[in-house]
Coordinates of C-alpha atoms and ligand atoms in Angstrom, one line a residue:
Chain A
X1 CA -180.1 16.4 65.9
X2 CA -181.3 19.7 67.3
X3 CA -180.3 21.5 64.4
X4 CA -182.7 19.2 62.3
X5 CA -185.3 19.9 64.9
X6 CA -184.9 23.7 64.6
X7 CA -185.5 23.2 60.7
X8 CA -188.3 21.0 61.2
X9 CA -190.1 23.4 63.8
X10 CA -189.2 26.4 61.8
X11 CA -190.5 25.4 58.5
X12 CA -193.3 23.5 59.7
X13 CA -194.7 26.5 61.4
X14 CA -193.8 28.8 58.7
X15 CA -196.2 27.0 56.4
X16 CA -199.0 28.4 58.5
X17 CA -197.6 32.0 58.3
X18 CA -198.8 32.0 54.5
X19 CA -202.3 32.1 53.2
X20 CA -201.6 29.6 50.7
X21 CA -201.2 26.8 53.3
X22 CA -205.0 27.4 54.2
X23 CA -205.9 27.4 50.8
X24 CA -204.3 24.4 50.1
X25 CA -205.7 22.6 53.3
X26 CA -209.4 23.9 52.2
X27 CA -208.9 22.9 48.7
X28 CA -207.7 19.5 49.7
X29 CA -210.2 19.0 52.0
X30 CA -212.8 20.1 50.1
X31 CA -211.7 17.7 47.0
X32 CA -211.3 14.7 49.1
X33 CA -214.5 15.5 50.7
X34 CA -216.7 15.7 47.6
X35 CA -215.2 12.9 45.9
X36 CA -216.0 11.0 49.5
X37 CA -219.6 11.8 49.1
X38 CA -219.5 10.8 45.7
X39 CA -218.3 7.4 46.4
X40 CA -220.3 6.9 49.3
X41 CA -223.5 7.8 47.6
X42 CA -223.0 5.8 44.8
X43 CA -222.2 2.8 46.9
X44 CA -225.1 3.2 49.0
X45 CA -227.3 3.4 45.9
X46 CA -225.9 0.3 44.2
X47 CA -226.2 -1.4 47.8
X48 CA -230.1 0.0 48.1
X49 CA -230.8 -1.2 44.4
X50 CA -229.6 -4.5 45.2
X51 CA -231.6 -5.1 48.3
X52 CA -234.6 -3.8 46.4
X53 CA -233.9 -6.5 43.7
X54 CA -233.2 -9.3 46.2
X55 CA -236.4 -8.6 47.8
X56 CA -238.7 -8.3 44.4
X57 CA -237.0 -11.6 43.0
X58 CA -236.6 -13.4 46.5
X59 CA -233.1 -13.8 45.9
X60 CA -230.0 -13.8 48.7
X61 CA -228.8 -10.1 48.6
X62 CA -225.2 -9.5 47.3
X63 CA -222.5 -8.8 49.6
X64 CA -221.2 -5.5 49.1
X65 CA -217.6 -4.8 50.0
X66 CA -217.0 -1.4 51.4
X67 CA -213.1 -2.0 51.5
X68 CA -213.2 -2.8 47.7
X69 CA -215.9 -0.8 46.2
X70 CA -215.3 2.4 48.1
X71 CA -212.3 2.5 50.2
X72 CA -209.8 1.6 47.7
X73 CA -210.9 3.7 44.8
X74 CA -211.2 6.4 47.4
X75 CA -207.4 6.0 48.4
X76 CA -206.7 6.2 44.6
X77 CA -208.6 9.4 44.5
X78 CA -206.5 10.6 47.4
X79 CA -203.3 9.6 45.8
X80 CA -204.2 11.7 42.5
X81 CA -205.1 15.0 44.6
X82 CA -202.1 14.5 46.8
X83 CA -199.5 14.4 43.6
X84 CA -201.2 17.7 42.3
X85 CA -201.1 19.3 45.7
X86 CA -197.7 18.5 46.8
X87 CA -195.7 20.9 44.5
X88 CA -197.6 23.4 46.1
X89 CA -196.1 22.5 49.6
X90 CA -192.4 22.0 48.3
X91 CA -192.2 25.2 46.1
X92 CA -191.3 27.5 48.6
X93 CA -189.3 25.1 51.1
X94 CA -186.2 26.3 49.8
X95 CA -186.8 28.7 47.1
X96 CA -187.9 31.0 49.6
X97 CA -184.6 30.7 51.8
X98 CA -182.3 31.6 48.8
X99 CA -185.0 34.7 47.9
X100 CA -184.7 36.0 51.0
X101 CA -181.0 35.6 51.5
X102 CA -181.5 33.9 54.8
X103 CA -179.1 30.9 53.2
X104 CA -176.5 33.4 54.1
X105 CA -177.7 32.4 57.9
X106 CA -178.0 28.9 57.3
X107 CA -174.8 28.7 55.6
X108 CA -172.6 30.2 58.2
X109 CA -174.0 28.9 61.2
X110 CA -172.9 25.3 62.2
X111 CA -175.4 23.4 60.4
X112 CA -174.7 20.8 57.5
X113 CA -176.6 21.0 54.1
X114 CA -177.6 17.7 55.1
X115 CA -179.6 18.5 58.1
X116 CA -181.1 21.4 56.7
X117 CA -182.4 19.2 53.9
X118 CA -183.6 16.5 56.3
X119 CA -185.4 19.0 58.4
X120 CA -187.0 20.7 55.4
X121 CA -188.2 17.1 54.4
X122 CA -189.8 16.3 57.4
X123 CA -191.5 19.6 57.6
X124 CA -193.1 19.1 54.3
X125 CA -194.0 15.6 55.4
X126 CA -195.8 16.8 58.6
X127 CA -197.8 19.4 56.5
X128 CA -198.9 16.5 54.1
X129 CA -200.1 14.4 57.1
X130 CA -201.8 17.5 58.4
X131 CA -203.7 17.6 54.8
X132 CA -204.7 13.9 55.1
X133 CA -206.3 14.3 58.8
X134 CA -209.8 15.4 57.0
X135 CA -209.7 12.2 54.8
X136 CA -209.2 10.1 58.2
X137 CA -212.1 12.1 59.6
X138 CA -214.1 11.0 56.3
X139 CA -213.3 7.6 56.6
X140 CA -214.1 7.2 60.3
X141 CA -217.7 7.7 59.2
X142 CA -217.8 4.3 57.3
X143 CA -216.5 2.8 60.6
X144 CA -219.4 4.2 62.5
X145 CA -222.0 3.2 60.1
X146 CA -220.2 -0.5 58.9
X147 CA -217.4 -2.5 59.7
X148 CA -215.1 -2.1 56.9
X149 CA -211.8 -4.0 57.6
X150 CA -209.1 -1.6 59.2
X151 CA -206.1 -3.2 57.9
X152 CA -206.8 -1.9 53.9
X153 CA -207.1 1.7 55.5
X154 CA -203.9 1.5 57.6
X155 CA -202.1 0.3 54.4
X156 CA -203.5 2.8 52.2
X157 CA -202.4 5.8 54.6
X158 CA -199.1 4.2 55.0
X159 CA -198.7 4.2 51.1
X160 CA -200.0 7.6 50.9
X161 CA -197.3 8.7 53.3
X162 CA -194.7 6.7 51.6
X163 CA -195.6 8.0 48.2
X164 CA -195.9 11.6 49.4
X165 CA -192.3 11.2 50.7
X166 CA -191.0 10.6 47.2
X167 CA -193.2 13.6 45.9
X168 CA -191.7 15.8 48.4
X169 CA -188.3 14.9 48.2
X170 CA -188.4 15.3 44.5
X171 CA -190.3 18.7 45.0
X172 CA -187.7 19.7 47.3
X173 CA -184.9 19.1 44.9
X174 CA -186.5 21.1 42.2
X175 CA -186.9 24.0 45.2
X176 CA -183.1 24.0 45.7
X177 CA -182.5 24.7 42.0
X178 CA -184.4 28.2 41.8
X179 CA -185.0 31.2 44.0
X180 CA -188.5 31.5 42.2
X181 CA -191.2 29.9 44.0
X182 CA -193.3 30.0 40.9
X183 CA -190.7 28.2 38.7
X184 CA -190.4 25.7 41.5
X185 CA -194.3 25.1 41.6
X186 CA -194.2 24.9 37.8
X187 CA -191.2 22.3 37.9
X188 CA -193.1 20.2 40.2
X189 CA -196.5 20.0 38.6
X190 CA -194.7 19.3 35.3
X191 CA -192.9 16.2 37.0
X192 CA -196.2 15.2 38.7
X193 CA -198.0 15.4 35.4
X194 CA -195.3 13.8 33.8
X195 CA -195.1 10.5 36.6
X196 CA -199.0 10.6 36.1
X197 CA -199.1 10.3 32.6
X198 CA -196.2 7.5 32.8
X199 CA -198.5 5.5 35.0
X200 CA -201.1 5.9 32.2
X201 CA -198.9 4.9 29.6
X202 CA -198.0 2.0 31.4
X203 CA -201.3 0.1 31.2
X204 CA -201.8 0.7 27.4
X205 CA -198.1 0.1 26.2
X206 CA -196.7 -3.4 25.2
X207 CA -195.7 -5.8 27.7
X208 CA -191.8 -4.9 27.7
X209 CA -192.3 -0.9 27.6
X210 CA -195.4 -1.0 29.9
X211 CA -193.4 -3.1 32.5
X212 CA -190.5 -0.5 32.4
X213 CA -193.1 2.5 32.7
X214 CA -195.1 0.6 35.2
X215 CA -192.1 0.6 37.6
X216 CA -191.0 4.0 37.1
X217 CA -194.4 5.3 37.6
X218 CA -194.6 6.5 41.2
X219 CA -198.3 6.0 41.3
X220 CA -198.5 2.9 40.1
X221 CA -196.6 1.4 43.2
X222 CA -199.3 2.7 45.2
X223 CA -201.9 0.2 43.8
X224 CA -201.1 -2.7 46.2
X225 CA -201.0 -0.4 49.2
X226 CA -204.6 0.9 48.4
X227 CA -205.7 -2.8 48.3
X228 CA -204.4 -3.7 51.4
X229 CA -201.3 -5.2 50.7
X230 CA -197.9 -3.8 52.0
X231 CA -195.1 -5.3 49.4
X232 CA -191.8 -4.5 50.6
X233 CA -190.4 -3.9 46.8
X234 CA -193.1 -1.0 46.8
X235 CA -191.7 0.2 50.1
X236 CA -188.4 -0.3 49.0
X237 CA -188.9 1.8 46.0
X238 CA -190.6 4.8 47.5
X239 CA -187.6 4.9 50.0
X240 CA -185.2 4.7 47.4
X241 CA -186.6 7.5 45.5
X242 CA -187.1 9.6 48.7
X243 CA -183.3 9.1 49.5
X244 CA -182.2 10.1 46.0
X245 CA -184.2 13.2 46.2
X246 CA -182.7 14.1 49.4
X247 CA -179.2 13.1 48.4
X248 CA -179.3 15.3 45.0
X249 CA -181.0 18.2 47.1
X250 CA -178.3 18.1 49.5
X251 CA -175.2 18.0 46.9
X252 CA -177.3 20.9 45.2
X253 CA -177.1 23.3 48.3
X254 CA -173.5 21.8 49.0
X255 CA -172.6 23.2 45.0
X256 CA -174.4 26.1 44.8
X257 CA -173.0 27.1 48.0
X258 CA -169.7 26.8 46.4
X259 CA -170.6 28.8 43.2
X260 CA -172.7 31.5 44.9
Chain B
X1 CA -156.8 35.9 65.5
X2 CA -157.9 36.3 61.9
X3 CA -155.0 35.7 59.4
X4 CA -156.0 35.9 55.8
X5 CA -153.3 34.9 52.9
X6 CA -153.5 35.6 49.4
X7 CA -157.5 35.3 49.1
X8 CA -158.3 35.3 45.0
X9 CA -161.9 35.1 44.2
X10 CA -163.2 34.9 40.7
X11 CA -166.9 34.9 39.7
X12 CA -166.8 33.0 36.4
X13 CA -164.4 35.4 34.6
X14 CA -164.6 38.3 36.8
X15 CA -162.1 38.7 39.3
X16 CA -163.7 40.1 42.5
X17 CA -160.8 39.9 45.1
X18 CA -157.0 39.4 44.0
X19 CA -154.4 38.3 46.6
X20 CA -155.9 39.9 49.5
X21 CA -153.9 39.2 53.0
X22 CA -154.2 40.9 56.2
X23 CA -154.1 40.2 60.0
X24 CA -156.1 40.8 62.8
X25 CA -155.2 40.6 66.3
X26 CA -157.2 39.4 69.1
X27 CA -159.4 41.9 70.6
X28 CA -158.8 44.6 67.9
X29 CA -161.4 46.1 65.5
X30 CA -160.5 46.0 61.8
X31 CA -162.0 48.3 59.4
X32 CA -162.6 47.1 55.5
X33 CA -163.1 50.1 53.7
X34 CA -163.5 50.5 50.1
X35 CA -166.0 51.8 47.1
X36 CA -169.0 49.7 45.8
X37 CA -167.8 46.5 44.2
X38 CA -164.4 46.7 45.9
X39 CA -164.9 43.3 47.1
X40 CA -165.7 43.8 50.7
X41 CA -168.9 41.6 50.9
X42 CA -167.0 38.9 48.9
X43 CA -164.2 38.8 51.3
X44 CA -166.4 38.5 54.3
X45 CA -168.5 36.0 52.9
X46 CA -165.2 33.9 52.1
X47 CA -164.2 34.5 56.0
X48 CA -167.5 33.3 57.3
X49 CA -167.3 30.0 55.1
X50 CA -170.3 31.0 53.1
X51 CA -168.3 30.3 49.9
X52 CA -164.4 29.6 49.2
X53 CA -162.0 31.4 47.7
X54 CA -161.0 30.6 44.3
X55 CA -157.3 30.3 45.7
X56 CA -155.8 31.5 49.1
X57 CA -156.1 30.7 52.6
X58 CA -157.4 32.1 55.7
X59 CA -157.5 31.0 59.4
X60 CA -160.0 32.1 61.9
X61 CA -159.2 31.7 65.6
X62 CA -156.7 29.2 64.5
X63 CA -159.1 27.1 62.5
X64 CA -158.9 27.1 58.7
X65 CA -161.9 28.1 56.8
X66 CA -162.1 25.4 54.3
X67 CA -161.1 22.1 56.1
X68 CA -162.2 23.3 59.6
X69 CA -165.3 25.1 58.5
X70 CA -167.7 23.9 61.2
X71 CA -165.2 25.1 64.1
X72 CA -165.1 28.7 62.2
X73 CA -168.7 28.9 62.1
X74 CA -169.0 28.1 66.0
X75 CA -166.7 31.0 67.0
X76 CA -167.8 33.5 64.4
X77 CA -170.8 36.0 64.5
X78 CA -171.9 37.4 60.9
X79 CA -174.4 40.0 59.9
X80 CA -174.6 39.8 56.3
X81 CA -174.9 42.9 54.0
X82 CA -178.8 42.0 53.7
X83 CA -179.7 40.9 57.4
X84 CA -180.9 37.5 56.7
X85 CA -184.2 37.5 58.6
X86 CA -187.4 35.5 58.2
X87 CA -190.4 38.4 57.7
X88 CA -193.0 36.2 59.2
X89 CA -191.4 35.7 62.3
X90 CA -191.7 37.1 65.8
X91 CA -188.2 38.9 67.0
X92 CA -187.8 36.4 69.8
X93 CA -188.9 33.2 67.9
X94 CA -186.2 34.3 65.4
X95 CA -183.6 34.7 67.9
X96 CA -184.5 31.5 69.3
X97 CA -184.2 29.6 66.0
X98 CA -180.7 31.1 65.6
X99 CA -179.8 30.0 69.0
X100 CA -180.6 26.6 68.0
X101 CA -178.7 26.9 64.9
X102 CA -175.8 27.9 67.0
X103 CA -176.0 24.8 69.2
X104 CA -176.8 27.0 72.2
X105 CA -178.0 24.5 74.9
X106 CA -181.8 25.4 75.5
X107 CA -181.5 26.5 79.1
X108 CA -179.4 29.4 78.2
X109 CA -181.8 30.6 75.3
X110 CA -183.4 33.5 77.3
X111 CA -180.1 34.5 79.1
X112 CA -178.4 34.9 75.6
X113 CA -181.5 36.6 73.9
X114 CA -182.0 38.8 76.8
X115 CA -178.3 40.0 76.3
X116 CA -178.4 40.4 72.7
X117 CA -181.9 42.4 72.9
X118 CA -180.3 44.6 75.4
X119 CA -176.9 45.5 73.7
X120 CA -178.9 46.3 70.6
X121 CA -181.7 48.0 72.5
X122 CA -184.5 45.9 71.2
X123 CA -186.1 44.9 74.3
X124 CA -189.3 46.5 73.4
X125 CA -189.8 44.8 70.1
X126 CA -189.1 41.6 71.2
X127 CA -192.6 40.1 70.3
X128 CA -193.1 42.1 67.1
X129 CA -193.4 40.6 63.5
X130 CA -190.0 41.2 61.8
X131 CA -191.7 42.4 58.7
X132 CA -193.3 45.0 60.3
X133 CA -190.2 46.7 61.9
X134 CA -188.6 49.8 60.3
X135 CA -185.4 49.1 58.1
X136 CA -183.3 50.5 61.1
X137 CA -184.9 48.1 63.5
X138 CA -184.5 45.0 60.9
X139 CA -181.0 45.9 60.7
X140 CA -180.4 45.8 64.6
X141 CA -182.2 42.5 64.6
X142 CA -179.6 41.0 62.2
X143 CA -177.2 42.4 64.7
X144 CA -178.6 40.9 67.4
X145 CA -178.4 37.4 65.8
X146 CA -174.7 37.8 65.0
X147 CA -174.0 38.6 68.7
X148 CA -175.7 35.6 70.2
X149 CA -173.7 33.0 71.9
X150 CA -171.1 35.7 72.5
X151 CA -168.9 34.9 69.4
X152 CA -165.2 35.4 69.6
X153 CA -165.2 36.9 66.2
X154 CA -167.8 39.1 64.8
X155 CA -168.1 40.1 61.3
X156 CA -170.2 42.8 60.2
X157 CA -170.9 44.0 56.6
X158 CA -172.2 47.7 56.4
X159 CA -173.8 47.4 60.0
X160 CA -174.9 51.0 60.0
X161 CA -176.3 51.2 56.6
X162 CA -180.1 52.3 56.7
X163 CA -179.9 53.8 60.3
X164 CA -180.7 57.3 61.2
X165 CA -178.0 59.4 62.6
X166 CA -179.0 58.5 66.4
X167 CA -179.0 55.1 65.8
X168 CA -175.7 55.0 63.9
X169 CA -173.9 56.5 67.0
X170 CA -175.6 54.0 69.2
X171 CA -174.6 51.0 66.9
X172 CA -170.9 52.6 66.7
X173 CA -171.0 52.6 70.6
X174 CA -172.0 49.1 70.9
X175 CA -169.3 48.3 68.3
X176 CA -166.9 49.8 70.3
X177 CA -167.9 48.2 73.3
X178 CA -167.1 44.9 71.7
X179 CA -163.3 45.7 71.5
X180 CA -161.3 43.6 73.9
X181 CA -163.5 40.9 74.2
X182 CA -164.4 40.1 70.5
X183 CA -162.2 40.4 67.5
X184 CA -164.5 42.3 65.2
X185 CA -164.0 43.0 61.3
X186 CA -166.4 45.5 59.8
X187 CA -166.9 47.0 56.4
X188 CA -168.0 50.1 55.2
X189 CA -167.5 52.8 52.6
X190 CA -168.4 55.6 54.8
X191 CA -165.2 57.1 56.0
X192 CA -166.2 58.7 59.5
X193 CA -167.3 55.4 60.6
X194 CA -164.2 53.7 60.2
X195 CA -162.0 56.4 61.5
X196 CA -164.4 56.5 64.6
X197 CA -164.7 52.8 65.3
X198 CA -161.5 51.0 63.8
X199 CA -158.1 50.7 65.3
X200 CA -156.8 49.3 62.0
X201 CA -158.1 49.9 58.3
X202 CA -157.4 47.9 55.4
X203 CA -158.5 49.7 52.3
X204 CA -159.4 47.8 49.4
X205 CA -160.3 48.8 46.0
X206 CA -161.0 46.7 43.0
X207 CA -160.3 43.8 44.7
X208 CA -156.8 44.4 45.8
X209 CA -155.5 45.7 49.0
X210 CA -154.4 49.5 48.5
X211 CA -153.4 50.2 52.1
X212 CA -153.2 49.0 55.7
X213 CA -152.6 51.0 58.6
X214 CA -154.2 52.7 61.7
X215 CA -156.4 55.5 60.7
X216 CA -153.9 57.8 62.2
X217 CA -151.2 56.7 60.5
X218 CA -152.8 57.2 57.3
X219 CA -153.5 60.7 57.8
X220 CA -149.9 61.0 58.6
X221 CA -149.0 59.6 55.3
X222 CA -149.8 62.8 53.7
X223 CA -149.1 64.8 56.8
X224 CA -145.9 66.7 55.2
X225 CA -148.6 68.5 53.3
X226 CA -150.8 71.8 54.6
X227 CA -153.8 72.8 52.6
X228 CA -155.3 76.2 52.6
X229 CA -158.2 77.5 51.3
X230 CA -158.9 81.2 50.6
X231 CA -161.8 83.5 49.6
X232 CA -160.5 86.7 48.2
X233 CA -162.6 89.5 46.6
X234 CA -160.6 90.7 43.5
X235 CA -159.6 89.8 40.1
X236 CA -158.6 86.6 39.2
X237 CA -155.4 87.8 37.5
X238 CA -154.5 90.3 40.5
X239 CA -154.9 87.6 43.0
X240 CA -152.5 85.2 40.8
X241 CA -149.6 88.0 40.6
X242 CA -150.4 88.7 44.2
X243 CA -149.7 85.0 45.2
X244 CA -147.0 84.2 42.8
X245 CA -144.6 86.2 45.1
X246 CA -145.2 84.1 47.9
X247 CA -142.4 81.0 47.9
X248 CA -143.1 77.4 48.7
X249 CA -146.5 77.2 47.2
X250 CA -146.4 73.7 45.6
X251 CA -149.7 73.9 44.0
X252 CA -152.3 77.0 43.4
X253 CA -155.9 76.2 42.3
X254 CA -158.7 78.6 41.3
X255 CA -161.7 76.4 42.4
X256 CA -164.4 78.8 41.6
X257 CA -165.4 82.5 40.8
X258 CA -168.6 83.7 41.9
X259 CA -169.7 87.5 42.2
X260 CA -166.1 88.5 42.6
X261 CA -165.2 86.1 44.9
X262 CA -162.5 84.0 44.1
X263 CA -162.1 80.6 45.8
X264 CA -158.1 79.4 45.8
X265 CA -157.1 76.2 47.3
X266 CA -153.0 75.9 47.8
X267 CA -150.7 73.1 48.8
X268 CA -147.6 73.5 50.7
X269 CA -145.1 71.9 52.8
X270 CA -145.2 74.6 55.3
X271 CA -147.7 76.5 57.1
X272 CA -148.2 79.4 54.9
X273 CA -151.3 81.2 56.8
X274 CA -149.7 84.2 58.1
X275 CA -147.7 84.8 54.9
X276 CA -150.8 84.5 52.6
X277 CA -152.9 87.0 54.6
X278 CA -150.3 89.5 54.5
X279 CA -149.5 89.3 50.8
X280 CA -153.3 89.4 50.0
X281 CA -153.8 92.1 52.3
X282 CA -151.1 94.3 51.2
X283 CA -152.0 93.6 47.5
X284 CA -154.9 95.7 48.4
X285 CA -157.3 92.9 47.8
X286 CA -160.2 91.7 50.2
X287 CA -159.4 88.6 52.4
X288 CA -163.1 87.2 52.9
X289 CA -161.8 83.8 54.4
X290 CA -158.7 81.8 55.0
X291 CA -158.8 78.5 56.5
X292 CA -156.4 75.5 57.0
X293 CA -157.5 71.8 56.4
X294 CA -155.9 68.6 57.0
X295 CA -156.1 65.9 54.8
X296 CA -159.2 63.7 56.0
X297 CA -159.2 59.6 55.4
X298 CA -161.4 60.7 52.5
X299 CA -158.8 62.1 50.8
X300 CA -156.3 59.3 51.4
X301 CA -159.0 57.3 50.4
X302 CA -159.4 59.0 47.1
X303 CA -155.7 59.5 46.7
X304 CA -154.9 55.9 47.1
X305 CA -157.8 54.7 44.9
X306 CA -157.0 56.9 41.9
X307 CA -153.6 56.3 42.0
X308 CA -154.2 52.5 41.8
X309 CA -156.3 53.1 38.9
X310 CA -153.8 55.3 36.8
X311 CA -151.1 52.7 37.7
Ligands
ATP1 N1 -172.9 36.2 43.2 C1 -172.0 37.0 42.3 N2 -172.0 36.8 41.0 C2 -171.4 37.6 39.9 N3 -170.4 38.6 40.4 C3 -170.3 39.1 41.5 C4 -171.2 38.4 42.6 N4 -171.2 38.9 44.1 C5 -170.5 39.9 43.7 N5 -169.7 40.1 42.4 C6 -169.0 41.1 41.8 O1 -167.9 41.0 42.6 C7 -167.3 42.2 42.7 C8 -167.4 42.6 44.3 O2 -168.3 42.5 44.8 P1 -169.0 42.7 46.3 O3 -170.0 42.4 46.6 O4 -167.8 42.0 47.3 O5 -168.5 44.3 46.6 P2 -168.2 45.3 48.0 O6 -167.2 45.7 48.2 O7 -169.3 44.7 49.0 O8 -169.3 46.5 47.3 P3 -170.7 47.1 48.2 O9 -170.0 48.3 48.8 O10 -171.4 47.8 47.0 O11 -171.5 46.2 49.0 C9 -168.4 43.1 42.1 O12 -167.9 43.6 40.7 C10 -169.6 42.2 42.0 O13 -170.3 42.7 40.6
MG2 MG1 -170.9 44.8 50.0

């Protein structure tokens, strides 16, 4: 346990030694901020137009649901930004240790491969949560000026963190296979792209193939979370995905270690 | 304390170690000596559980390196060939991280860190960023890391590489001070280093052990042979014919001729210095220099390794 904490502590801090981390935080905040602004202004415009119309025609104003029209698509947006940001977080997580030769320290001190992997995974997840903080700030604005339902927001973040775990576990595995960060990043992006495209394909493919693709696609499992539904099948899917990623990462370093 | 039995290691088809065996007693300092690519690093990586041997076995402090690797790691401190440092970290934070990896209780961190910083003379650098230290100081941080938790066994892969002469002397002193309390294996391809710090030497070449003894015994090995260097003024033929009259010369070699000064080296079973001097002077040649030379570990090393290649 202490060894895991040692790795979490070291790797979480080490994100901030590199300027890349600040660039990622800045880009993530900027993108999620711009999309928040666009969604919010669209929503306000639509609501405003409706009010105008209802006054003109003396009709009851339509009910505009913030959760449905703003928060839900916004979560989708964050999910999409996330899957293309996470490879940049995971790329150096293990590759850097191999490149710098510090694996020689990790492999000759009494820490087990599984502890190294879990520590790095948690460090990556914590950094992802840091990335999400600005979006929480944006959404809190909605609560200051309106009264959206809180639960869908909570479930959205739970979904993001679960989906993030799956991507981080997969990215960590890619990172264990190479000592080159750039290759690890490209591999991670390729995987994200593939999973994203599969999600798209699922909607346009036939019922049978579509069903299969829909299940494989990491991002489609996020759908329910974004609309405030916490379904155990999706939780299990993400946990299983993360577990498999961590399992293979551990096996990878155990075997690479024995081959080096 | 350390017992190595028939270690063999292949990298793909390439054999880096073949059937290496040796023992190290408690408190002893053993030198692992060999030229580049001899297999020193490979042997050390196997002993520190970084990777397994292809075949063979070894125990460290009674623990088997394969089946009890965690126990081995707990009692072993290791300085790899390239010090395993995180260049963005501050020295103190780095050592604290290693303390945690080694499972040292938190309340002992500062005692442990202070003690290794003192041993490696790094006290003033503790809050500097590792990446900004000079190579020699980085090496010291690597060494400091290996000494954390006061390990019974210390394995050092070329610990003085990249250090200046003053630092080399300091590190050698440090290693000598480890003697008794710690069991040390240290590798090097620099002979004086091994000669000065180690009580016993294992010489490996091309993955095989070619000799194992104390530095003194290895020198005694070839002790029967006396070597004399001469610088004589005169013609090469005259010198040869004059020296031919001296008995007991085992080999005579003209090393070079420059500006009428001939450099000669002679090997023999007995001390010929007086006789040689007399012969040259009576032959009317000018004796510029005469000196005796003992075989150094360097010679033995070359002798052993070249013999091995010829076989
Ligand atoms: N990871 C590896 N993959 C393939 N071959 C390797 C690997 N590591 C070492 N070797 C080979 O094994 C042999 C022994 O290498 P090793 O590093 O153990 O030598 P060494 O005695 O430490 O040399 P040096 O004094 O240069 O450090 C060399 O021929 C080397 O090329
Ligand atoms: Mg080496």
